């Protein structure tokens, strides 16, 4: 079986749900939802609905998943950054940033967080999410860093800077949705059909390029969820 199919075809997302922060912590302020492979538009709509309906006491949530192939264009996205999408659909959405690609083998983490409750600013949240990915990569001895002028997580490969994780948020009534995408073991070719995140010539890489060809989004989701919780200073329960 191709490694890029493992997270969906072999039940790894179910196993991830079983090991995420086991045993669950009762009365947690954050609920983790491993969703497996999920279509983009219904997931986006569910995030909007959750955020619109939440109140002051609504628990925060972290959704972990993969998407089928799709390009998403941020609310200020410029069409000239979409070069040759072919048959891959393009969805105009309401997060910040320019165009990016999602596909199987990429771990997506959507953080539905009440920033007011946690006394967090948007920039601070962005830095904490970036640091969460940086800390996970450090577990694989991969040095990574963020950039103040270009959100995301970057690495150096053969002397060339490459992006390994993208980040885009929407804040509504002080609450966040959307989140980050972390390239684990995927087909990177669709990135060549766009200017990733609006940067012509930006190189894109993934964890598998460092030799970790057996890793899957479901496995990395366990590490990333714990890293996000650590950087936010939270605890969690798992909602399978």
Coordinates of N, CA and C in Angstrom, one line a residue:
X1 N 0.8 -1.2 0.0 CA 0.0 0.0 0.0 C 0.9 1.2 0.0
X2 N 0.6 2.2 -0.8 CA 1.3 3.5 -0.8 C 1.2 4.2 0.5
X3 N 2.3 4.7 1.0 CA 2.3 5.3 2.3 C 1.3 6.5 2.4
X4 N 1.0 7.2 1.3 CA 0.1 8.3 1.3 C -1.3 7.8 1.6
X5 N -1.6 6.5 1.5 CA -3.0 6.0 1.7 C -3.2 5.5 3.1
X6 N -2.1 5.3 3.8 CA -2.2 4.6 5.1 C -3.2 5.2 6.1
X7 N -3.1 6.6 6.2 CA -3.9 7.2 7.2 C -5.4 7.0 7.0
X8 N -5.8 6.7 5.8 CA -7.2 6.5 5.5 C -7.6 5.1 5.4
X9 N -6.7 4.3 4.6 CA -7.1 2.9 4.3 C -6.8 1.9 5.3
X10 N -5.9 2.2 6.2 CA -5.6 1.1 7.2 C -6.1 1.4 8.6
X11 N -7.0 2.3 8.8 CA -7.6 2.6 10.1 C -6.7 3.3 11.0
X12 N -5.6 4.0 10.5 CA -4.7 4.7 11.5 C -5.4 5.8 12.2
X13 N -6.4 6.5 11.6 CA -7.0 7.6 12.3 C -7.8 7.0 13.5
X14 N -8.4 5.8 13.3 CA -9.1 5.2 14.5 C -8.1 4.9 15.6
X15 N -6.9 4.4 15.2 CA -5.9 4.1 16.2 C -5.4 5.4 16.9
X16 N -5.2 6.5 16.0 CA -4.8 7.8 16.6 C -5.8 8.3 17.7
X17 N -7.1 8.1 17.4 CA -8.1 8.5 18.4 C -8.0 7.7 19.7
X18 N -7.5 6.5 19.6 CA -7.4 5.7 20.8 C -6.2 6.0 21.6
X19 N -5.2 6.6 21.0 CA -3.9 6.9 21.7 C -3.8 8.3 22.1
X20 N -4.6 9.2 21.5 CA -4.5 10.6 21.8 C -4.8 10.9 23.2
X21 N -3.7 11.3 23.9 CA -3.9 11.7 25.3 C -4.7 10.7 26.2
X22 N -4.4 9.4 26.0 CA -5.1 8.4 26.8 C -4.5 8.2 28.2
X23 N -5.3 8.1 29.2 CA -6.7 8.2 29.2 C -7.2 9.7 29.1
X24 N -8.4 9.9 28.6 CA -9.0 11.2 28.5 C -9.0 11.9 29.8
X25 N -8.9 13.2 29.8 CA -8.9 14.1 31.0 C -10.3 14.7 31.1
X26 N -11.1 14.4 32.1 CA -12.5 14.9 32.2 C -12.5 16.4 32.4
X27 N -13.6 17.0 32.0 CA -13.9 18.4 32.2 C -12.8 19.3 31.6
X28 N -12.3 18.9 30.4 CA -11.2 19.6 29.7 C -11.7 20.8 29.0
X29 N -10.9 21.9 28.9 CA -11.3 23.1 28.1 C -11.2 22.9 26.6
X30 N -10.6 21.8 26.1 CA -10.4 21.6 24.7 C -10.7 20.1 24.3
X31 N -11.5 20.0 23.3 CA -11.9 18.7 22.8 C -11.2 18.4 21.5
X32 N -10.5 17.3 21.3 CA -9.8 16.9 20.1 C -10.7 16.0 19.3
X33 N -10.8 16.3 18.0 CA -11.6 15.4 17.1 C -10.8 15.0 15.9
X34 N -10.4 13.7 16.0 CA -9.7 13.1 14.8 C -10.7 12.7 13.8
X35 N -10.8 13.4 12.6 CA -11.8 13.3 11.6 C -11.5 12.4 10.4
X36 N -10.2 12.0 10.3 CA -9.8 11.2 9.2 C -9.8 12.0 7.9
X37 N -10.2 11.3 6.8 CA -10.3 12.0 5.5 C -11.7 12.7 5.4
X38 N -11.7 14.0 5.2 CA -12.9 14.8 5.2 C -13.0 15.8 4.0
X39 N -14.1 15.8 3.3 CA -14.2 16.8 2.2 C -14.1 18.2 2.7
X40 N -13.5 19.1 1.9 CA -13.1 20.4 2.4 C -14.4 21.3 2.7
X41 N -15.3 21.4 1.7 CA -16.4 22.4 1.9 C -17.3 22.1 3.1
X42 N -17.7 20.8 3.3 CA -18.5 20.6 4.5 C -17.8 20.8 5.8
X43 N -16.5 20.6 5.8 CA -15.7 20.8 7.0 C -15.6 22.3 7.2
X44 N -15.3 23.1 6.2 CA -15.3 24.5 6.3 C -16.6 25.1 6.8
X45 N -17.7 24.6 6.3 CA -19.0 25.1 6.7 C -19.3 24.7 8.1
X46 N -18.8 23.5 8.5 CA -19.0 23.1 9.9 C -18.2 24.0 10.9
X47 N -17.0 24.4 10.5 CA -16.3 25.4 11.3 C -17.0 26.7 11.5
X48 N -17.6 27.2 10.3 CA -18.3 28.4 10.4 C -19.5 28.3 11.3
X49 N -20.2 27.2 11.2 CA -21.4 27.0 12.0 C -21.1 26.9 13.5
X50 N -20.0 26.2 13.8 CA -19.6 26.0 15.2 C -19.2 27.4 15.8
X51 N -18.5 28.2 15.0 CA -18.0 29.5 15.5 C -19.2 30.4 15.7
X52 N -20.2 30.4 14.7 CA -21.3 31.3 14.8 C -22.2 31.0 16.0
X53 N -22.3 29.7 16.4 CA -23.2 29.2 17.4 C -22.6 29.2 18.8
X54 N -21.3 29.4 18.9 CA -20.7 29.2 20.2 C -20.9 30.4 21.1
X55 N -20.9 30.1 22.4 CA -21.1 31.1 23.4 C -19.9 31.2 24.3
X56 N -20.1 31.9 25.4 CA -18.9 32.2 26.3 C -18.4 31.0 26.9
X57 N -19.2 29.9 27.1 CA -18.8 28.7 27.8 C -18.5 27.5 26.9
X58 N -18.7 27.8 25.5 CA -18.5 26.7 24.6 C -17.0 26.2 24.7
X59 N -16.8 24.9 24.9 CA -15.4 24.4 24.9 C -14.8 24.6 23.5
X60 N -13.5 24.8 23.6 CA -12.7 24.9 22.4 C -12.5 23.5 21.8
X61 N -12.2 23.5 20.5 CA -12.0 22.2 19.8 C -10.8 22.3 18.9
X62 N -10.1 21.1 18.7 CA -9.1 21.0 17.7 C -9.4 19.8 16.8
X63 N -9.6 20.1 15.5 CA -10.0 19.1 14.5 C -8.7 18.7 13.8
X64 N -8.5 17.4 13.7 CA -7.3 16.8 13.0 C -7.8 15.9 11.8
X65 N -7.3 16.1 10.6 CA -7.8 15.5 9.5 C -6.9 15.6 8.3
X66 N -7.3 14.9 7.2 CA -6.8 15.1 5.8 C -7.9 15.5 4.9
X67 N -7.6 16.2 3.8 CA -8.5 16.5 2.8 C -8.2 15.8 1.5
X68 N -9.2 15.5 0.7 CA -9.0 15.1 -0.7 C -8.4 16.3 -1.5
X69 N -7.8 16.1 -2.6 CA -7.1 17.2 -3.3 C -8.0 18.4 -3.5
X70 N -7.5 19.6 -3.1 CA -8.3 20.8 -3.3 C -7.3 22.0 -3.1
X71 N -7.5 23.1 -3.9 CA -6.9 24.3 -3.7 C -7.8 25.3 -2.9
X72 N -7.3 26.0 -1.9 CA -8.1 27.0 -1.2 C -7.5 28.3 -1.4
X73 N -8.3 29.3 -1.7 CA -7.9 30.6 -2.0 C -8.4 31.6 -0.9
X74 N -7.5 32.3 -0.2 CA -7.8 33.1 0.9 C -8.7 34.3 0.4
X75 N -9.3 35.0 1.4 CA -10.3 36.0 1.0 C -9.7 37.2 0.2
X76 N -8.4 37.4 0.4 CA -7.7 38.5 -0.4 C -6.8 37.8 -1.5
X77 N -7.1 36.6 -1.8 CA -6.3 35.8 -2.7 C -6.3 36.4 -4.2
X78 N -5.1 36.4 -4.8 CA -5.0 37.0 -6.2 C -5.1 35.8 -7.2
X79 N -5.9 35.9 -8.2 CA -6.1 34.8 -9.2 C -4.8 34.5 -9.9
X80 N -3.9 35.5 -10.1 CA -2.6 35.2 -10.8 C -1.7 34.2 -10.1
X81 N -2.0 33.9 -8.8 CA -1.2 32.9 -8.1 C -1.6 31.5 -8.4
X82 N -2.8 31.4 -9.1 CA -3.2 30.0 -9.5 C -2.8 29.9 -10.9
X83 N -1.8 29.0 -11.2 CA -1.2 28.9 -12.5 C -1.8 27.9 -13.4
X84 N -2.0 26.7 -12.9 CA -2.5 25.6 -13.8 C -3.2 24.6 -12.9
X85 N -4.3 24.8 -12.4 CA -4.9 23.9 -11.4 C -5.4 22.6 -12.0
X86 N -5.6 22.5 -13.3 CA -6.1 21.3 -13.9 C -7.4 20.9 -13.3
X87 N -7.6 19.6 -13.0 CA -8.9 19.1 -12.5 C -9.1 19.3 -11.0
X88 N -8.1 19.8 -10.3 CA -8.2 20.0 -8.9 C -9.1 21.2 -8.6
X89 N -10.2 21.1 -7.8 CA -11.1 22.2 -7.6 C -10.4 23.3 -6.8
X90 N -10.9 24.5 -7.0 CA -10.5 25.7 -6.3 C -11.6 26.2 -5.5
X91 N -11.4 26.4 -4.2 CA -12.5 26.9 -3.3 C -12.1 28.3 -2.7
X92 N -12.9 29.3 -3.0 CA -12.7 30.6 -2.4 C -13.2 30.6 -1.0
X93 N -12.3 30.9 0.0 CA -12.8 30.8 1.4 C -12.5 32.1 2.2
X94 N -12.7 32.0 3.5 CA -12.7 33.3 4.3 C -11.5 33.4 5.2
X95 N -10.5 32.6 5.0 CA -9.3 32.8 5.9 C -8.4 33.8 5.3
X96 N -7.4 34.2 6.0 CA -6.4 35.1 5.5 C -5.4 34.3 4.6
X97 N -4.6 35.1 3.9 CA -3.5 34.5 3.0 C -4.0 34.2 1.6
X98 N -3.1 33.7 0.8 CA -3.3 33.4 -0.6 C -3.6 32.0 -0.8
X99 N -3.3 31.4 -2.0 CA -3.7 30.1 -2.4 C -2.8 29.1 -1.8
X100 N -3.3 27.9 -1.4 CA -2.5 26.8 -0.9 C -3.2 25.5 -1.4
X101 N -2.5 24.4 -1.2 CA -3.0 23.1 -1.6 C -3.2 22.2 -0.4
X102 N -4.3 21.4 -0.4 CA -4.5 20.3 0.6 C -4.7 19.0 -0.2
X103 N -4.2 17.9 0.4 CA -4.3 16.6 -0.2 C -4.0 15.5 0.7
X104 N -4.3 14.3 0.4 CA -4.0 13.1 1.2 C -2.5 13.1 1.5
X105 N -2.2 12.8 2.8 CA -0.8 12.7 3.2 C -0.4 14.0 3.9
X106 N -1.3 15.0 3.9 CA -1.0 16.3 4.6 C -1.9 16.3 5.9
X107 N -1.3 16.6 7.0 CA -2.0 16.7 8.2 C -2.6 18.2 8.4
X108 N -3.9 18.3 8.5 CA -4.5 19.5 8.7 C -5.0 19.6 10.2
X109 N -4.8 20.8 10.8 CA -5.2 21.0 12.2 C -6.0 22.3 12.2
X110 N -7.3 22.2 12.5 CA -8.2 23.3 12.6 C -8.4 23.6 14.1
X111 N -8.1 24.8 14.5 CA -8.2 25.2 16.0 C -9.3 26.2 16.1
X112 N -10.4 25.7 16.8 CA -11.5 26.6 17.1 C -11.4 27.1 18.5
X113 N -10.8 28.2 18.7 CA -10.4 28.7 20.0 C -11.0 30.1 20.3
X114 N -11.4 30.2 21.6 CA -11.9 31.5 22.1 C -10.7 32.3 22.5
X115 N -10.2 33.2 21.7 CA -9.0 34.0 22.0 C -9.2 34.9 23.2
X116 N -10.4 35.4 23.4 CA -10.7 36.3 24.5 C -10.6 35.5 25.8
X117 N -11.1 34.3 25.8 CA -11.0 33.5 27.1 C -9.6 33.2 27.5
X118 N -8.7 33.0 26.5 CA -7.3 32.7 26.8 C -6.4 33.9 26.7
X119 N -7.0 35.1 26.5 CA -6.3 36.3 26.5 C -5.1 36.3 25.5
X120 N -5.4 35.8 24.3 CA -4.4 35.7 23.3 C -4.7 36.7 22.2
X121 N -3.7 37.3 21.6 CA -3.8 38.0 20.4 C -3.6 37.2 19.2
X122 N -4.0 37.6 18.0 CA -3.9 36.8 16.8 C -2.4 36.5 16.5
X123 N -1.5 37.5 16.6 CA -0.1 37.2 16.3 C 0.5 36.2 17.3
X124 N 0.1 36.3 18.5 CA 0.6 35.4 19.5 C 0.1 34.0 19.2
X125 N -1.1 33.8 18.8 CA -1.7 32.5 18.4 C -0.9 32.0 17.2
X126 N -0.7 32.8 16.2 CA 0.1 32.3 15.1 C 1.5 31.8 15.5
X127 N 2.2 32.6 16.3 CA 3.5 32.1 16.8 C 3.4 30.8 17.6
X128 N 2.4 30.6 18.4 CA 2.3 29.4 19.2 C 2.0 28.2 18.2
X129 N 1.2 28.4 17.2 CA 0.9 27.3 16.3 C 2.2 27.0 15.5
X130 N 2.9 28.0 15.0 CA 4.2 27.7 14.4 C 5.1 27.0 15.3
X131 N 5.2 27.4 16.5 CA 6.1 26.7 17.5 C 5.7 25.3 17.7
X132 N 4.4 25.0 17.6 CA 3.9 23.7 17.8 C 4.5 22.7 16.7
X133 N 4.5 23.2 15.5 CA 5.1 22.4 14.4 C 6.6 22.3 14.5
X134 N 7.2 23.4 14.9 CA 8.7 23.4 15.1 C 9.1 22.4 16.1
X135 N 8.3 22.3 17.2 CA 8.6 21.4 18.3 C 8.4 19.9 17.8
X136 N 7.4 19.7 17.0 CA 7.2 18.3 16.4 C 8.4 17.9 15.5
X137 N 8.8 18.8 14.7 CA 9.9 18.6 13.8 C 11.2 18.3 14.5
X138 N 11.3 19.0 15.7 CA 12.5 18.7 16.5 C 12.6 17.3 17.0
X139 N 11.4 16.7 17.1 CA 11.4 15.2 17.5 C 12.0 14.3 16.5
X140 N 12.0 14.8 15.2 CA 12.6 14.1 14.1 C 14.0 14.6 13.8
X141 N 14.6 15.5 14.6 CA 15.9 16.1 14.4 C 15.9 17.0 13.1
X142 N 14.7 17.6 12.8 CA 14.6 18.5 11.7 C 14.5 19.9 12.3
X143 N 15.5 20.7 11.9 CA 15.5 22.1 12.4 C 14.6 23.0 11.6
X144 N 13.7 23.7 12.2 CA 12.7 24.5 11.5 C 12.5 25.9 12.2
X145 N 11.9 26.8 11.5 CA 11.7 28.1 12.0 C 10.5 28.8 11.4
X146 N 10.0 29.9 12.1 CA 9.0 30.7 11.5 C 9.6 32.0 11.1
X147 N 8.7 32.8 10.4 CA 9.1 34.1 9.8 C 8.1 35.1 10.1
X148 N 8.5 36.2 10.7 CA 7.5 37.3 11.1 C 6.7 37.8 9.9
X149 N 7.4 37.9 8.7 CA 6.7 38.5 7.6 C 6.0 37.5 6.7
X150 N 6.1 36.2 7.0 CA 5.5 35.2 6.1 C 5.1 34.0 7.0
X151 N 3.9 34.0 7.6 CA 3.5 33.0 8.5 C 3.6 31.6 7.9
X152 N 4.0 30.6 8.7 CA 4.2 29.3 8.3 C 5.5 28.7 9.0
X153 N 5.9 27.5 8.6 CA 7.1 26.9 9.2 C 8.0 26.5 8.0
X154 N 9.3 26.8 8.2 CA 10.2 26.7 7.1 C 11.4 25.8 7.5
X155 N 12.1 25.2 6.6 CA 13.3 24.4 6.8 C 14.3 24.8 5.7
X156 N 15.5 24.4 5.9 CA 16.5 24.5 4.8 C 16.8 23.1 4.3
X157 N 16.7 23.0 3.0 CA 17.1 21.7 2.3 C 18.1 22.0 1.2
X158 N 19.3 21.4 1.4 CA 20.3 21.6 0.4 C 20.6 23.1 0.2
X159 N 20.6 23.8 1.3 CA 20.9 25.3 1.2 C 19.7 26.1 0.6
X160 N 18.5 25.5 0.4 CA 17.4 26.3 -0.1 C 16.3 26.3 0.9
X161 N 15.7 27.4 1.1 CA 14.6 27.5 2.1 C 13.3 26.9 1.5
X162 N 12.6 26.1 2.3 CA 11.4 25.4 1.8 C 10.3 25.4 2.9
X163 N 9.1 25.5 2.5 CA 8.0 25.6 3.4 C 7.5 24.2 3.7
X164 N 7.3 23.8 5.0 CA 6.8 22.5 5.3 C 5.4 22.6 6.0
X165 N 5.0 23.7 6.4 CA 3.7 23.9 7.0 C 3.2 25.3 6.7
X166 N 1.9 25.4 6.3 CA 1.3 26.7 6.1 C 0.2 27.0 7.1
X167 N -0.1 28.3 7.3 CA -1.0 28.7 8.4 C -1.9 29.8 7.9
X168 N -3.2 29.7 8.2 CA -4.1 30.7 7.9 C -5.3 30.6 8.8
X169 N -5.7 31.8 9.3 CA -6.8 31.8 10.3 C -7.9 32.8 9.9
X170 N -9.0 32.6 10.5 CA -10.1 33.6 10.5 C -10.6 33.9 11.9
X171 N -10.7 35.1 12.3 CA -11.2 35.4 13.6 C -12.6 36.1 13.5
X172 N -13.5 35.5 14.2 CA -14.9 36.0 14.2 C -15.3 36.2 15.7
X173 N -15.7 37.4 16.1 CA -16.2 37.6 17.4 C -15.2 37.1 18.5
X174 N -13.9 37.3 18.2 CA -12.8 36.9 19.1 C -12.5 35.4 19.1
X175 N -13.1 34.6 18.2 CA -12.8 33.2 18.1 C -12.2 32.8 16.8
X176 N -11.3 31.9 16.8 CA -10.6 31.5 15.6 C -11.2 30.2 15.0
X177 N -11.0 30.1 13.7 CA -11.2 28.9 13.0 C -10.2 28.9 11.8
X178 N -10.2 27.8 11.0 CA -9.1 27.4 10.1 C -7.9 27.1 11.0
X179 N -6.7 27.0 10.4 CA -5.6 26.6 11.2 C -4.3 26.4 10.4
X180 N -3.8 25.2 10.4 CA -2.5 24.9 9.8 C -2.5 23.6 9.0
X181 N -1.7 23.5 8.0 CA -1.5 22.3 7.3 C 0.0 21.9 7.3
X182 N 0.3 20.7 7.6 CA 1.7 20.2 7.8 C 1.9 19.0 6.8
X183 N 2.8 19.2 5.9 CA 3.1 18.2 4.9 C 3.9 17.1 5.5
X184 N 3.3 15.9 5.4 CA 3.9 14.7 6.0 C 4.4 13.8 5.0
X185 N 3.5 13.2 4.2 CA 4.0 12.2 3.1 C 2.9 12.2 2.0
X186 N 3.1 13.2 1.1 CA 2.0 13.4 0.1 C 2.7 13.7 -1.3
X187 N 1.8 13.8 -2.2 CA 2.2 14.2 -3.6 C 2.4 15.7 -3.6
X188 N 3.6 16.2 -3.8 CA 3.8 17.6 -3.7 C 3.6 18.3 -5.1
X189 N 3.4 17.5 -6.2 CA 3.3 18.1 -7.5 C 2.3 19.2 -7.6
X190 N 1.1 19.1 -7.0 CA 0.1 20.1 -7.2 C 0.6 21.5 -6.7
X191 N 1.6 21.6 -5.8 CA 2.1 22.9 -5.4 C 2.8 23.6 -6.5
X192 N 3.3 22.8 -7.5 CA 4.0 23.4 -8.7 C 3.0 24.1 -9.6
X193 N 1.7 23.9 -9.4 CA 0.7 24.6 -10.3 C 0.2 25.9 -9.7
X194 N 0.7 26.3 -8.6 CA 0.4 27.5 -7.9 C 1.6 28.2 -7.5
X195 N 1.5 29.5 -7.1 CA 2.5 30.2 -6.3 C 2.1 30.0 -4.8
X196 N 2.7 29.0 -4.1 CA 2.3 28.7 -2.8 C 2.3 29.9 -1.9
X197 N 1.1 30.1 -1.3 CA 0.9 31.2 -0.3 C 1.2 32.6 -1.0
X198 N 1.2 32.6 -2.3 CA 1.4 33.9 -3.0 C 2.8 34.2 -3.3
X199 N 3.8 33.2 -3.2 CA 5.2 33.4 -3.4 C 5.7 32.6 -4.6
X200 N 5.9 33.3 -5.7 CA 6.5 32.6 -6.9 C 7.8 32.0 -6.6
X201 N 8.0 30.7 -6.9 CA 9.2 30.0 -6.7 C 9.5 29.5 -5.4
X202 N 8.5 29.7 -4.5 CA 8.6 29.1 -3.1 C 8.7 27.6 -3.2
X203 N 9.8 27.0 -2.6 CA 9.9 25.6 -2.5 C 9.1 25.0 -1.4
X204 N 8.5 23.8 -1.6 CA 7.7 23.1 -0.6 C 8.3 21.8 -0.4
X205 N 8.3 21.4 0.9 CA 8.9 20.1 1.2 C 7.9 19.4 2.2
X206 N 8.4 18.2 2.7 CA 7.5 17.4 3.6 C 8.4 16.5 4.5
X207 N 7.8 16.0 5.5 CA 8.6 15.2 6.5 C 9.2 14.0 5.8
X208 N 8.5 13.4 4.8 CA 9.0 12.2 4.1 C 10.3 12.5 3.4
X209 N 10.6 13.7 3.0 CA 11.8 14.1 2.3 C 13.0 14.0 3.2
X210 N 12.8 13.9 4.5 CA 13.9 13.7 5.5 C 14.1 12.2 5.8
X211 N 13.4 11.3 5.1 CA 13.6 9.9 5.3 C 12.5 9.2 6.1
X212 N 11.5 10.0 6.6 CA 10.5 9.4 7.4 C 9.3 9.0 6.5
X213 N 9.6 8.0 5.7 CA 8.6 7.6 4.6 C 7.5 6.8 5.2
X214 N 7.6 6.3 6.4 CA 6.6 5.5 7.0 C 5.6 6.3 7.9
X215 N 5.9 7.6 8.1 CA 5.0 8.4 8.9 C 3.8 8.8 8.1
X216 N 2.7 8.9 8.8 CA 1.4 9.3 8.2 C 0.8 10.5 9.0
X217 N -0.1 11.2 8.4 CA -0.8 12.3 9.1 C -1.4 11.8 10.4
X218 N -2.0 10.6 10.5 CA -2.6 10.1 11.7 C -1.6 9.9 12.8
X219 N -0.4 9.4 12.5 CA 0.6 9.3 13.5 C 1.1 10.6 14.0
X220 N 1.4 11.5 13.0 CA 1.9 12.8 13.4 C 0.9 13.6 14.2
X221 N -0.4 13.3 13.9 CA -1.5 14.1 14.6 C -1.4 13.9 16.1
X222 N -0.9 12.7 16.6 CA -0.8 12.5 18.0 C 0.3 13.5 18.6
X223 N 1.4 13.6 17.9 CA 2.5 14.5 18.3 C 2.1 15.9 18.2
X224 N 1.4 16.3 17.1 CA 1.1 17.7 16.9 C 0.0 18.2 17.9
X225 N -1.0 17.3 18.2 CA -2.0 17.7 19.2 C -1.4 18.0 20.5
X226 N -0.5 17.1 21.0 CA 0.2 17.3 22.3 C 1.0 18.6 22.2
X227 N 1.7 18.9 21.1 CA 2.5 20.0 21.0 C 1.7 21.3 21.1
X228 N 0.5 21.3 20.4 CA -0.4 22.5 20.4 C -0.9 22.7 21.8
X229 N -1.3 21.6 22.5 CA -1.7 21.8 23.9 C -0.7 22.3 24.8
X230 N 0.6 21.8 24.6 CA 1.7 22.3 25.4 C 1.9 23.8 25.2
X231 N 1.9 24.2 23.9 CA 2.2 25.6 23.6 C 1.1 26.6 24.1
X232 N -0.2 26.0 24.1 CA -1.3 26.8 24.6 C -1.5 26.7 26.1
X233 N -0.8 25.8 26.7 CA -1.0 25.6 28.1 C -2.3 25.0 28.5
X234 N -2.9 24.0 27.6 CA -4.2 23.5 27.8 C -4.1 22.0 28.0
X235 N -5.2 21.4 28.4 CA -5.4 19.9 28.5 C -6.5 19.6 27.5
X236 N -6.7 18.3 27.3 CA -7.7 17.9 26.3 C -8.4 16.6 26.6
X237 N -9.6 16.4 25.9 CA -10.2 15.1 25.8 C -10.3 14.8 24.4
X238 N -10.5 13.5 24.1 CA -10.6 13.1 22.7 C -12.1 12.7 22.4
X239 N -12.6 13.3 21.3 CA -14.0 12.9 20.9 C -13.8 12.2 19.6
X240 N -14.0 10.8 19.7 CA -13.8 10.0 18.5 C -15.1 9.9 17.7

